[in-house]
Tab-separated table of C-alpha atoms in Angstrom:
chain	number	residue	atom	x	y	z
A	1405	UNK	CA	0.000	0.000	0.000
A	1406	UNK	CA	2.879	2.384	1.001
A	1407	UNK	CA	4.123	1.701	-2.477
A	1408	UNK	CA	1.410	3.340	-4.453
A	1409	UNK	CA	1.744	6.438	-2.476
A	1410	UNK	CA	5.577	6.523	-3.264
A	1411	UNK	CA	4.122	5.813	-6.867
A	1412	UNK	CA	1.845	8.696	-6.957
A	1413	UNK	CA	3.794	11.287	-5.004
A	1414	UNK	CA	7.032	10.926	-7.571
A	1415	UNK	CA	4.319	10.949	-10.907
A	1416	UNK	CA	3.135	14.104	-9.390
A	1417	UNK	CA	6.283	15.517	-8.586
A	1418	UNK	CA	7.329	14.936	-12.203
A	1419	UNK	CA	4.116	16.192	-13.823
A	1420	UNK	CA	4.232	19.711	-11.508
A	1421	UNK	CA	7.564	19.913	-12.534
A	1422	UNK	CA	6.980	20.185	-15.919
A	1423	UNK	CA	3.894	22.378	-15.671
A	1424	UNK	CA	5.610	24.255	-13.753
A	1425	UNK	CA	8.457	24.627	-16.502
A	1426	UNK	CA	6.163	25.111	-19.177
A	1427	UNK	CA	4.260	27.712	-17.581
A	1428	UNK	CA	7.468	29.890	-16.898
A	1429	UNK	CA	8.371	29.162	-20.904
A	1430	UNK	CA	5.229	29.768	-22.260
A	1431	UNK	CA	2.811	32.449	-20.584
A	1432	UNK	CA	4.094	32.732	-16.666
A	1433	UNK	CA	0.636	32.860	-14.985
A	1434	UNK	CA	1.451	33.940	-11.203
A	1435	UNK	CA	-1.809	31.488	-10.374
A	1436	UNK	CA	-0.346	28.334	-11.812
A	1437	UNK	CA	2.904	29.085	-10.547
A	1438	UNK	CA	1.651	29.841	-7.057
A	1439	UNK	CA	-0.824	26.297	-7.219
A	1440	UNK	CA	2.140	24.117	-8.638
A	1441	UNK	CA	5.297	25.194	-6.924
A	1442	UNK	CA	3.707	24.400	-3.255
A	1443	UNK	CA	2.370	21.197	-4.823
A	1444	UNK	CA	5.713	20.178	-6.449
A	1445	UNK	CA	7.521	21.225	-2.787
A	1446	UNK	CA	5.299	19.045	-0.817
A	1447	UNK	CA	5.586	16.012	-3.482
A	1448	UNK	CA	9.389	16.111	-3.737
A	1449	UNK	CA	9.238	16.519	0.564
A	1450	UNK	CA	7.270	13.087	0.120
A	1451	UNK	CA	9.104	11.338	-2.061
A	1452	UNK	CA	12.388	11.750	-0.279
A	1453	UNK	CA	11.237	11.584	2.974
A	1454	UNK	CA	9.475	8.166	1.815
A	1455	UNK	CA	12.555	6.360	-0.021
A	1456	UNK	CA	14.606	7.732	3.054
A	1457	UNK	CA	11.925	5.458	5.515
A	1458	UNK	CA	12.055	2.726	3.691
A	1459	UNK	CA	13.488	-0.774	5.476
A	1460	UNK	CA	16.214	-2.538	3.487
A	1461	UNK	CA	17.640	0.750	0.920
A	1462	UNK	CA	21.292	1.267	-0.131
A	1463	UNK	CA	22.562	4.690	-0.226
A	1464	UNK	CA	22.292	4.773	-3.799
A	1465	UNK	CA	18.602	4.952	-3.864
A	1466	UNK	CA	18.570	7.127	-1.138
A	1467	UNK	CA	20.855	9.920	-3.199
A	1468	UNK	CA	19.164	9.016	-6.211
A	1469	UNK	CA	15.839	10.405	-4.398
A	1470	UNK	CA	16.686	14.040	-3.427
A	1471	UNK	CA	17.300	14.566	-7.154
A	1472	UNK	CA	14.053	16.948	-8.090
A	1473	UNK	CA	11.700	15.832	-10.825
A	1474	UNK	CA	12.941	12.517	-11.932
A	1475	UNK	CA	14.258	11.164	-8.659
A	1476	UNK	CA	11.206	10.066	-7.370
A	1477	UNK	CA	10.966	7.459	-10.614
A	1478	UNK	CA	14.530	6.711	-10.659
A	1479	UNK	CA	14.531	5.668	-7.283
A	1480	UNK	CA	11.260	3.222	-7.199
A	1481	UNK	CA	12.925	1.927	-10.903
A	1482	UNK	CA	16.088	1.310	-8.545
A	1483	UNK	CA	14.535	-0.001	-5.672
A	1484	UNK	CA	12.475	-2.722	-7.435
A	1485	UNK	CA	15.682	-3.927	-9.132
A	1486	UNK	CA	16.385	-4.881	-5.847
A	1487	UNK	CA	13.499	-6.341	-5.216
A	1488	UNK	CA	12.997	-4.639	-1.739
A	1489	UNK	CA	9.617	-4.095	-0.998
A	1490	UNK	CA	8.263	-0.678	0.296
A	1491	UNK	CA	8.061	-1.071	4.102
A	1492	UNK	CA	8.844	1.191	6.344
A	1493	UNK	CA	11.114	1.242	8.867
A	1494	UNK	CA	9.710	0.651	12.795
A	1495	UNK	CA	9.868	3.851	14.552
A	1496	UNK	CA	11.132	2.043	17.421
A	1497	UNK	CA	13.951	0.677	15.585
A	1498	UNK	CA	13.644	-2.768	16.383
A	1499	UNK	CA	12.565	-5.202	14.058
């Protein structure tokens, strides 16, 4: 289940991203920018945060995240070469 948040969170990082791009190439309207950049901040927050929490991930995956736009995909595309599945880790720290 905590997958398919992951999932959604880094499409909709990507996806403001781009709006957000295209809107500053093409006509720049300050209500787009100020409904998309908050929404691609919090996405990219959960996305990182999220690959950071999950049990089982290299370091790789982890830097891999932080990149904005993309690393959201590239990570999940890394992690499920892995095959790890997306669990988090116990706040407690034990297992």
């Amino acid at each position: 289940m905590r997958g398919r948040y992951l999932r959604v969170a880094a499409h909709g990082e990507l996806v403001s991203l781009i709006v957000l791009l295209a809107n500053l190439a093409t006509a720049h309207l300050k209500p787009l920018s100020s409904l998309m950049g908050p929404l691609h901040g919090c996405a990219y927050l959960f996305v990182v945060i999220a690959v950071w929490r999950l049990d089982r991930i290299d370091t790789t995956a982890r830097a891999i995240a932080v990149l904005p736009g993309i690393g959201g995909l590239l990570a999940l595309r890394w992690i499920g070469r892995l095959g790890v599945r997306a669990r988090p880790v116990p706040r407690d720290g034990g297992g």
